[in-house]
PDB file of C-alpha atoms in Angstrom:
ATOM      1  CA  UNK A   1     -10.048  19.592  12.083  1.00  0.00           C
ATOM      2  CA  UNK A   2      -9.614  15.772  11.889  1.00  0.00           C
ATOM      3  CA  UNK A   3      -6.452  14.147  13.180  1.00  0.00           C
ATOM      4  CA  UNK A   4      -4.069  12.493  10.740  1.00  0.00           C
ATOM      5  CA  UNK A   5      -4.775   8.695  10.510  1.00  0.00           C
ATOM      6  CA  UNK A   6      -1.067   8.057   9.716  1.00  0.00           C
ATOM      7  CA  UNK A   7       1.766   9.973  11.478  1.00  0.00           C
ATOM      8  CA  UNK A   8       5.370   9.210  10.733  1.00  0.00           C
ATOM      9  CA  UNK A   9       8.084  10.932  12.748  1.00  0.00           C
ATOM     10  CA  UNK A  10      11.866  10.797  12.256  1.00  0.00           C
ATOM     11  CA  UNK A  11      11.803   7.544  10.325  1.00  0.00           C
ATOM     12  CA  UNK A  12      15.240   6.059   9.572  1.00  0.00           C
ATOM     13  CA  UNK A  13      16.143   2.732   7.979  1.00  0.00           C
ATOM     14  CA  UNK A  14      19.604   1.290   7.743  1.00  0.00           C
ATOM     15  CA  UNK A  15      20.592  -1.918   5.960  1.00  0.00           C
ATOM     16  CA  UNK A  16      24.050  -2.380   7.570  1.00  0.00           C
ATOM     17  CA  UNK A  17      25.978   0.780   6.646  1.00  0.00           C
ATOM     18  CA  UNK A  18      23.494   1.749   3.925  1.00  0.00           C
ATOM     19  CA  UNK A  19      21.244   4.604   5.110  1.00  0.00           C
ATOM     20  CA  UNK A  20      18.113   3.986   2.975  1.00  0.00           C
ATOM     21  CA  UNK A  21      15.547   6.253   4.698  1.00  0.00           C
ATOM     22  CA  UNK A  22      16.898   9.432   6.255  1.00  0.00           C
ATOM     23  CA  UNK A  23      14.567  10.868   8.928  1.00  0.00           C
ATOM     24  CA  UNK A  24      11.301  11.434   7.050  1.00  0.00           C
ATOM     25  CA  UNK A  25       8.044  12.745   8.586  1.00  0.00           C
ATOM     26  CA  UNK A  26       4.572  12.314   7.083  1.00  0.00           C
ATOM     27  CA  UNK A  27       0.958  13.057   8.057  1.00  0.00           C
ATOM     28  CA  UNK A  28      -1.840  11.454   6.003  1.00  0.00           C
ATOM     29  CA  UNK A  29      -5.407  12.510   6.703  1.00  0.00           C
ATOM     30  CA  UNK A  30      -8.386  10.149   6.719  1.00  0.00           C
ATOM     31  CA  UNK A  31      -9.570   9.453   3.136  1.00  0.00           C
ATOM     32  CA  UNK A  32      -6.467  11.021   1.581  1.00  0.00           C
ATOM     33  CA  UNK A  33      -4.635   9.296  -1.300  1.00  0.00           C
ATOM     34  CA  UNK A  34      -0.864   9.872  -1.176  1.00  0.00           C
ATOM     35  CA  UNK A  35       1.266   8.571  -4.085  1.00  0.00           C
ATOM     36  CA  UNK A  36       5.020   8.130  -3.787  1.00  0.00           C
ATOM     37  CA  UNK A  37       7.089   8.316  -6.977  1.00  0.00           C
ATOM     38  CA  UNK A  38      10.744   8.575  -7.636  1.00  0.00           C
ATOM     39  CA  UNK A  39      13.821   6.861  -9.090  1.00  0.00           C
ATOM     40  CA  UNK A  40      14.551   3.192  -8.340  1.00  0.00           C
ATOM     41  CA  UNK A  41      16.623   2.770  -5.158  1.00  0.00           C
ATOM     42  CA  UNK A  42      15.313   5.962  -3.645  1.00  0.00           C
ATOM     43  CA  UNK A  43      13.640   4.213  -0.632  1.00  0.00           C
ATOM     44  CA  UNK A  44      10.008   4.151  -1.785  1.00  0.00           C
ATOM     45  CA  UNK A  45       9.214   0.499  -1.187  1.00  0.00           C
ATOM     46  CA  UNK A  46      11.294   0.346   1.960  1.00  0.00           C
ATOM     47  CA  UNK A  47       9.341   3.290   3.375  1.00  0.00           C
ATOM     48  CA  UNK A  48       6.018   1.516   2.633  1.00  0.00           C
ATOM     49  CA  UNK A  49       7.255  -1.708   4.136  1.00  0.00           C
ATOM     50  CA  UNK A  50       8.302   0.180   7.258  1.00  0.00           C
ATOM     51  CA  UNK A  51       4.745   1.518   7.657  1.00  0.00           C
ATOM     52  CA  UNK A  52       3.488  -1.939   8.566  1.00  0.00           C
ATOM     53  CA  UNK A  53       6.793  -3.275   9.956  1.00  0.00           C
ATOM     54  CA  UNK A  54       7.563  -5.753   7.142  1.00  0.00           C
ATOM     55  CA  UNK A  55      10.836  -3.863   7.425  1.00  0.00           C
ATOM     56  CA  UNK A  56      11.860  -2.898  10.932  1.00  0.00           C
ATOM     57  CA  UNK A  57      12.573   0.839  11.174  1.00  0.00           C
ATOM     58  CA  UNK A  58      15.934   1.709  12.624  1.00  0.00           C
ATOM     59  CA  UNK A  59      14.601   4.811  14.394  1.00  0.00           C
ATOM     60  CA  UNK A  60      11.452   6.886  14.580  1.00  0.00           C
ATOM     61  CA  UNK A  61       7.789   6.378  15.400  1.00  0.00           C
ATOM     62  CA  UNK A  62       4.861   5.251  13.226  1.00  0.00           C
ATOM     63  CA  UNK A  63       1.273   5.873  14.241  1.00  0.00           C
ATOM     64  CA  UNK A  64      -1.661   4.295  12.348  1.00  0.00           C
ATOM     65  CA  UNK A  65      -5.215   4.983  13.514  1.00  0.00           C
ATOM     66  CA  UNK A  66      -4.091   5.908  17.031  1.00  0.00           C
ATOM     67  CA  UNK A  67      -1.772   2.862  17.386  1.00  0.00           C
ATOM     68  CA  UNK A  68       1.764   4.047  17.997  1.00  0.00           C
ATOM     69  CA  UNK A  69       4.911   1.958  17.551  1.00  0.00           C
ATOM     70  CA  UNK A  70       8.303   3.335  18.459  1.00  0.00           C
ATOM     71  CA  UNK A  71      11.352   1.702  16.755  1.00  0.00           C
ATOM     72  CA  UNK A  72      13.178   1.911  20.090  1.00  0.00           C
ATOM     73  CA  UNK A  73      10.562   0.091  22.210  1.00  0.00           C
ATOM     74  CA  UNK A  74      11.153  -3.477  23.546  1.00  0.00           C
ATOM     75  CA  UNK A  75      10.556  -6.218  21.014  1.00  0.00           C
ATOM     76  CA  UNK A  76       7.866  -7.925  23.081  1.00  0.00           C
ATOM     77  CA  UNK A  77       5.668  -4.843  23.300  1.00  0.00           C
ATOM     78  CA  UNK A  78       6.448  -4.070  19.633  1.00  0.00           C
ATOM     79  CA  UNK A  79       5.201  -7.499  18.456  1.00  0.00           C
ATOM     80  CA  UNK A  80       1.869  -7.041  20.116  1.00  0.00           C
ATOM     81  CA  UNK A  81       1.449  -3.623  18.529  1.00  0.00           C
ATOM     82  CA  UNK A  82       2.597  -4.858  15.104  1.00  0.00           C
ATOM     83  CA  UNK A  83      -0.171  -7.410  15.057  1.00  0.00           C
ATOM     84  CA  UNK A  84      -2.700  -4.719  15.697  1.00  0.00           C
ATOM     85  CA  UNK A  85      -1.098  -2.458  13.117  1.00  0.00           C
ATOM     86  CA  UNK A  86      -1.313  -5.054  10.389  1.00  0.00           C
ATOM     87  CA  UNK A  87      -5.035  -5.478  10.992  1.00  0.00           C
ATOM     88  CA  UNK A  88      -5.395  -1.731  10.375  1.00  0.00           C
ATOM     89  CA  UNK A  89      -3.140  -1.563   7.351  1.00  0.00           C
ATOM     90  CA  UNK A  90      -4.013  -3.741   4.354  1.00  0.00           C
ATOM     91  CA  UNK A  91      -1.084  -4.311   1.979  1.00  0.00           C
ATOM     92  CA  UNK A  92      -0.963  -5.182  -1.737  1.00  0.00           C
ATOM     93  CA  UNK A  93       2.335  -6.217  -3.174  1.00  0.00           C
ATOM     94  CA  UNK A  94       4.043  -6.165  -6.553  1.00  0.00           C
ATOM     95  CA  UNK A  95       4.008  -9.900  -6.622  1.00  0.00           C
ATOM     96  CA  UNK A  96       0.464 -11.116  -5.871  1.00  0.00           C
ATOM     97  CA  UNK A  97       1.542 -13.588  -3.052  1.00  0.00           C
ATOM     98  CA  UNK A  98      -1.600 -15.699  -3.315  1.00  0.00           C
ATOM     99  CA  UNK A  99      -1.443 -19.240  -1.889  1.00  0.00           C
ATOM    100  CA  UNK A 100      -1.264 -21.439  -4.985  1.00  0.00           C
ATOM    101  CA  UNK A 101      -3.016 -24.393  -3.394  1.00  0.00           C
ATOM    102  CA  UNK A 102      -6.085 -22.289  -2.463  1.00  0.00           C
ATOM    103  CA  UNK A 103      -8.902 -21.001  -4.656  1.00  0.00           C
ATOM    104  CA  UNK A 104      -9.541 -17.244  -4.959  1.00  0.00           C
ATOM    105  CA  UNK A 105     -12.251 -17.504  -2.298  1.00  0.00           C
ATOM    106  CA  UNK A 106     -10.056 -19.528   0.103  1.00  0.00           C
ATOM    107  CA  UNK A 107      -7.225 -17.074  -0.270  1.00  0.00           C
ATOM    108  CA  UNK A 108      -9.561 -14.196   0.756  1.00  0.00           C
ATOM    109  CA  UNK A 109     -11.133 -15.865   3.821  1.00  0.00           C
ATOM    110  CA  UNK A 110      -7.855 -17.322   5.199  1.00  0.00           C
ATOM    111  CA  UNK A 111      -6.795 -14.321   7.308  1.00  0.00           C
ATOM    112  CA  UNK A 112     -10.233 -13.230   8.555  1.00  0.00           C
ATOM    113  CA  UNK A 113     -10.781 -16.794   9.846  1.00  0.00           C
ATOM    114  CA  UNK A 114      -7.308 -17.437  11.301  1.00  0.00           C
ATOM    115  CA  UNK A 115      -6.423 -13.879  12.534  1.00  0.00           C
ATOM    116  CA  UNK A 116      -9.804 -12.276  13.317  1.00  0.00           C
ATOM    117  CA  UNK A 117     -11.626 -15.466  14.305  1.00  0.00           C
ATOM    118  CA  UNK A 118     -14.549 -14.923  11.854  1.00  0.00           C
ATOM    119  CA  UNK A 119     -16.653 -18.032  11.201  1.00  0.00           C
ATOM    120  CA  UNK A 120     -16.166 -19.582   7.801  1.00  0.00           C
ATOM    121  CA  UNK A 121     -19.684 -18.571   6.876  1.00  0.00           C
ATOM    122  CA  UNK A 122     -19.228 -14.932   7.783  1.00  0.00           C
ATOM    123  CA  UNK A 123     -15.870 -14.678   6.058  1.00  0.00           C
ATOM    124  CA  UNK A 124     -17.275 -16.397   2.893  1.00  0.00           C
ATOM    125  CA  UNK A 125     -20.239 -13.999   2.705  1.00  0.00           C
ATOM    126  CA  UNK A 126     -17.868 -11.049   2.968  1.00  0.00           C
ATOM    127  CA  UNK A 127     -15.415 -12.514   0.479  1.00  0.00           C
ATOM    128  CA  UNK A 128     -18.235 -13.118  -2.041  1.00  0.00           C
ATOM    129  CA  UNK A 129     -19.249  -9.415  -1.767  1.00  0.00           C
ATOM    130  CA  UNK A 130     -15.655  -8.332  -2.348  1.00  0.00           C
ATOM    131  CA  UNK A 131     -15.196 -10.716  -5.308  1.00  0.00           C
ATOM    132  CA  UNK A 132     -18.273  -9.146  -6.859  1.00  0.00           C
ATOM    133  CA  UNK A 133     -16.903  -5.662  -6.075  1.00  0.00           C
ATOM    134  CA  UNK A 134     -13.597  -6.426  -7.878  1.00  0.00           C
ATOM    135  CA  UNK A 135     -15.418  -8.080 -10.757  1.00  0.00           C
ATOM    136  CA  UNK A 136     -14.440 -11.682 -10.102  1.00  0.00           C
ATOM    137  CA  UNK A 137     -17.594 -13.428  -8.862  1.00  0.00           C
ATOM    138  CA  UNK A 138     -17.232 -16.032 -11.591  1.00  0.00           C
ATOM    139  CA  UNK A 139     -13.593 -16.851 -10.426  1.00  0.00           C
ATOM    140  CA  UNK A 140     -14.297 -17.647  -6.796  1.00  0.00           C
ATOM    141  CA  UNK A 141     -13.364 -21.359  -7.236  1.00  0.00           C
ATOM    142  CA  UNK A 142     -10.396 -20.895  -9.555  1.00  0.00           C
ATOM    143  CA  UNK A 143      -6.829 -21.448  -8.410  1.00  0.00           C
ATOM    144  CA  UNK A 144      -4.254 -18.658  -8.975  1.00  0.00           C
ATOM    145  CA  UNK A 145      -2.624 -20.533 -11.803  1.00  0.00           C
ATOM    146  CA  UNK A 146      -5.869 -20.256 -13.751  1.00  0.00           C
ATOM    147  CA  UNK A 147      -6.110 -16.500 -13.238  1.00  0.00           C
ATOM    148  CA  UNK A 148      -4.476 -13.734 -15.228  1.00  0.00           C
ATOM    149  CA  UNK A 149      -2.075 -11.389 -13.485  1.00  0.00           C
ATOM    150  CA  UNK A 150      -4.775  -8.689 -13.272  1.00  0.00           C
ATOM    151  CA  UNK A 151      -7.251 -11.163 -11.790  1.00  0.00           C
ATOM    152  CA  UNK A 152      -4.675 -12.369  -9.282  1.00  0.00           C
ATOM    153  CA  UNK A 153      -3.959  -8.752  -8.193  1.00  0.00           C
ATOM    154  CA  UNK A 154      -7.699  -7.963  -7.875  1.00  0.00           C
ATOM    155  CA  UNK A 155      -8.040 -11.067  -5.752  1.00  0.00           C
ATOM    156  CA  UNK A 156      -5.088  -9.786  -3.619  1.00  0.00           C
ATOM    157  CA  UNK A 157      -6.904  -6.420  -3.181  1.00  0.00           C
ATOM    158  CA  UNK A 158     -10.102  -8.297  -2.091  1.00  0.00           C
ATOM    159  CA  UNK A 159      -8.052 -10.387   0.304  1.00  0.00           C
ATOM    160  CA  UNK A 160      -6.602  -7.237   1.947  1.00  0.00           C
ATOM    161  CA  UNK A 161     -10.024  -5.537   2.157  1.00  0.00           C
ATOM    162  CA  UNK A 162     -11.577  -8.627   3.771  1.00  0.00           C
ATOM    163  CA  UNK A 163      -9.664  -7.718   6.981  1.00  0.00           C
ATOM    164  CA  UNK A 164     -11.495  -4.400   6.985  1.00  0.00           C
ATOM    165  CA  UNK A 165      -8.387  -2.233   7.196  1.00  0.00           C
ATOM    166  CA  UNK A 166      -8.550   1.511   7.927  1.00  0.00           C
ATOM    167  CA  UNK A 167      -5.751   2.224   5.466  1.00  0.00           C
ATOM    168  CA  UNK A 168      -4.395   0.495   2.342  1.00  0.00           C
ATOM    169  CA  UNK A 169      -0.798   0.369   1.264  1.00  0.00           C
ATOM    170  CA  UNK A 170       0.086  -0.466  -2.366  1.00  0.00           C
ATOM    171  CA  UNK A 171       3.651  -1.351  -3.306  1.00  0.00           C
ATOM    172  CA  UNK A 172       3.968  -0.982  -7.115  1.00  0.00           C
ATOM    173  CA  UNK A 173       0.768  -3.004  -7.590  1.00  0.00           C
ATOM    174  CA  UNK A 174       0.809  -2.907 -11.429  1.00  0.00           C
ATOM    175  CA  UNK A 175       4.556  -3.339 -12.146  1.00  0.00           C
ATOM    176  CA  UNK A 176       4.380  -7.121 -12.564  1.00  0.00           C
ATOM    177  CA  UNK A 177       1.378  -6.831 -15.022  1.00  0.00           C
ATOM    178  CA  UNK A 178       1.251  -6.875 -18.774  1.00  0.00           C
ATOM    179  CA  UNK A 179       0.232  -3.382 -20.082  1.00  0.00           C
ATOM    180  CA  UNK A 180      -3.262  -4.492 -21.091  1.00  0.00           C
ATOM    181  CA  UNK A 181      -3.980  -5.773 -17.574  1.00  0.00           C
ATOM    182  CA  UNK A 182      -2.923  -2.632 -15.757  1.00  0.00           C
ATOM    183  CA  UNK A 183      -6.122  -0.698 -16.330  1.00  0.00           C
ATOM    184  CA  UNK A 184      -8.362  -3.284 -14.588  1.00  0.00           C
ATOM    185  CA  UNK A 185      -6.293  -3.059 -11.329  1.00  0.00           C
ATOM    186  CA  UNK A 186      -6.012   0.755 -11.513  1.00  0.00           C
ATOM    187  CA  UNK A 187      -9.750   1.002 -11.943  1.00  0.00           C
ATOM    188  CA  UNK A 188     -10.353  -0.993  -8.695  1.00  0.00           C
ATOM    189  CA  UNK A 189      -7.865   1.315  -6.925  1.00  0.00           C
ATOM    190  CA  UNK A 190      -9.667   4.399  -8.253  1.00  0.00           C
ATOM    191  CA  UNK A 191     -13.018   3.068  -6.990  1.00  0.00           C
ATOM    192  CA  UNK A 192     -11.435   2.403  -3.572  1.00  0.00           C
ATOM    193  CA  UNK A 193     -10.161   5.953  -3.447  1.00  0.00           C
ATOM    194  CA  UNK A 194     -13.648   7.349  -4.497  1.00  0.00           C
ATOM    195  CA  UNK A 195     -15.156   5.347  -1.625  1.00  0.00           C
ATOM    196  CA  UNK A 196     -12.920   7.240   0.828  1.00  0.00           C
ATOM    197  CA  UNK A 197     -10.208   4.682   1.671  1.00  0.00           C
ATOM    198  CA  UNK A 198      -7.017   6.201   2.953  1.00  0.00           C
ATOM    199  CA  UNK A 199      -4.254   5.022   0.594  1.00  0.00           C
ATOM    200  CA  UNK A 200      -0.503   5.250   0.342  1.00  0.00           C
ATOM    201  CA  UNK A 201       0.599   4.088  -3.091  1.00  0.00           C
ATOM    202  CA  UNK A 202       4.136   3.523  -4.461  1.00  0.00           C
ATOM    203  CA  UNK A 203       3.728   3.414  -8.202  1.00  0.00           C
ATOM    204  CA  UNK A 204       5.142   4.250 -11.628  1.00  0.00           C
ATOM    205  CA  UNK A 205       1.604   4.832 -12.950  1.00  0.00           C
ATOM    206  CA  UNK A 206       1.796   8.601 -13.362  1.00  0.00           C
ATOM    207  CA  UNK A 207      -1.720   9.035 -14.632  1.00  0.00           C
ATOM    208  CA  UNK A 208      -2.994   7.412 -11.393  1.00  0.00           C
ATOM    209  CA  UNK A 209      -0.849   9.865  -9.462  1.00  0.00           C
ATOM    210  CA  UNK A 210      -2.035  12.759 -11.530  1.00  0.00           C
ATOM    211  CA  UNK A 211      -5.793  11.818 -11.661  1.00  0.00           C
ATOM    212  CA  UNK A 212      -6.487  10.127  -8.303  1.00  0.00           C
ATOM    213  CA  UNK A 213      -4.062  11.309  -5.668  1.00  0.00           C
ATOM    214  CA  UNK A 214      -4.496  14.247  -3.314  1.00  0.00           C
ATOM    215  CA  UNK A 215      -0.723  14.655  -2.874  1.00  0.00           C
ATOM    216  CA  UNK A 216       2.356  13.279  -4.647  1.00  0.00           C
ATOM    217  CA  UNK A 217       5.663  12.782  -2.956  1.00  0.00           C
ATOM    218  CA  UNK A 218       8.868  12.542  -4.959  1.00  0.00           C
ATOM    219  CA  UNK A 219      11.278  10.454  -2.951  1.00  0.00           C
ATOM    220  CA  UNK A 220      14.967  10.346  -3.855  1.00  0.00           C
ATOM    221  CA  UNK A 221      18.022   9.369  -1.858  1.00  0.00           C
ATOM    222  CA  UNK A 222      15.970   8.432   1.158  1.00  0.00           C
ATOM    223  CA  UNK A 223      14.256  11.803   1.657  1.00  0.00           C
ATOM    224  CA  UNK A 224      11.235  13.690   0.317  1.00  0.00           C
ATOM    225  CA  UNK A 225      12.532  15.722  -2.564  1.00  0.00           C
ATOM    226  CA  UNK A 226       9.156  17.423  -3.003  1.00  0.00           C
ATOM    227  CA  UNK A 227       5.565  17.056  -1.759  1.00  0.00           C
ATOM    228  CA  UNK A 228       2.801  18.826  -3.640  1.00  0.00           C
ATOM    229  CA  UNK A 229      -0.713  18.394  -5.117  1.00  0.00           C
ATOM    230  CA  UNK A 230      -0.437  16.524  -8.423  1.00  0.00           C
ATOM    231  CA  UNK A 231      -1.435  19.517 -10.560  1.00  0.00           C
ATOM    232  CA  UNK A 232       1.458  21.513  -8.990  1.00  0.00           C
ATOM    233  CA  UNK A 233       4.069  18.792  -8.934  1.00  0.00           C
ATOM    234  CA  UNK A 234       3.566  17.716 -12.545  1.00  0.00           C
ATOM    235  CA  UNK A 235       3.105  21.104 -14.141  1.00  0.00           C
ATOM    236  CA  UNK A 236       5.210  23.413 -12.004  1.00  0.00           C
ATOM    237  CA  UNK A 237       7.629  21.488  -9.790  1.00  0.00           C
ATOM    238  CA  UNK A 238       9.672  23.646  -7.437  1.00  0.00           C
ATOM    239  CA  UNK A 239      12.711  21.362  -6.959  1.00  0.00           C
ATOM    240  CA  UNK A 240      15.393  20.711  -9.611  1.00  0.00           C
ATOM    241  CA  UNK A 241      15.494  16.980  -8.496  1.00  0.00           C
ATOM    242  CA  UNK A 242      11.754  16.704  -9.379  1.00  0.00           C
ATOM    243  CA  UNK A 243      12.258  18.422 -12.736  1.00  0.00           C
ATOM    244  CA  UNK A 244      15.091  16.013 -13.619  1.00  0.00           C
ATOM    245  CA  UNK A 245      13.021  12.980 -12.679  1.00  0.00           C
ATOM    246  CA  UNK A 246       9.913  14.102 -14.604  1.00  0.00           C
ATOM    247  CA  UNK A 247      12.091  14.985 -17.656  1.00  0.00           C
ATOM    248  CA  UNK A 248      13.280  11.362 -17.724  1.00  0.00           C
ATOM    249  CA  UNK A 249       9.830   9.748 -17.603  1.00  0.00           C
ATOM    250  CA  UNK A 250       7.306  12.167 -19.207  1.00  0.00           C
TER     251      UNK A 250
END
């Protein structure tokens, strides 16, 4: 039996007196796609941001690909571990966060060159492969202002993949896109899932959750309200909280 590639234990997050995440646990297996859905303000994005320490957990431990970080450990040791963790965990955000003064290609090679120490030639060869993979070979020299939202988000996915992460985290990756551009980003995510990438995805795209995920988590009020395979959660939810949420959006 393989070991989980992500292990979360007793994760809490406070913003001042506000208790946003209330002691959640999660195991994610290699190659598994886990989608987190739920009402706004339920803690979904905060949970995802805690996974790679963009938000600092208040308590608990997070393990990614055998690298363990404890929220209680001294900051100096934590910083070293966080750097390693971020190389293992690629992240794609709601806003594309591309550098406006860099071309698509330059955006993709920046981190491999500065963080991993790849030569510009090596990074460029890899970036060109990834641009082809996301269907943007012809946009390599364009600046973000000349790209559609969908093209910017596909560039952002290629940028994350260029670091060769072992897991990918997606924080509402289609919510800033016009409806006609959503499909092109979802298609890239589906291909990534089919190629065996471990993914944790916070999204409102229920068809992605239904068709692509192995498990769906409904998160509400800082806890897991229900975790189940999509066929079960969408057609026969066990919890009243899940039924209420799905009644609102389906």
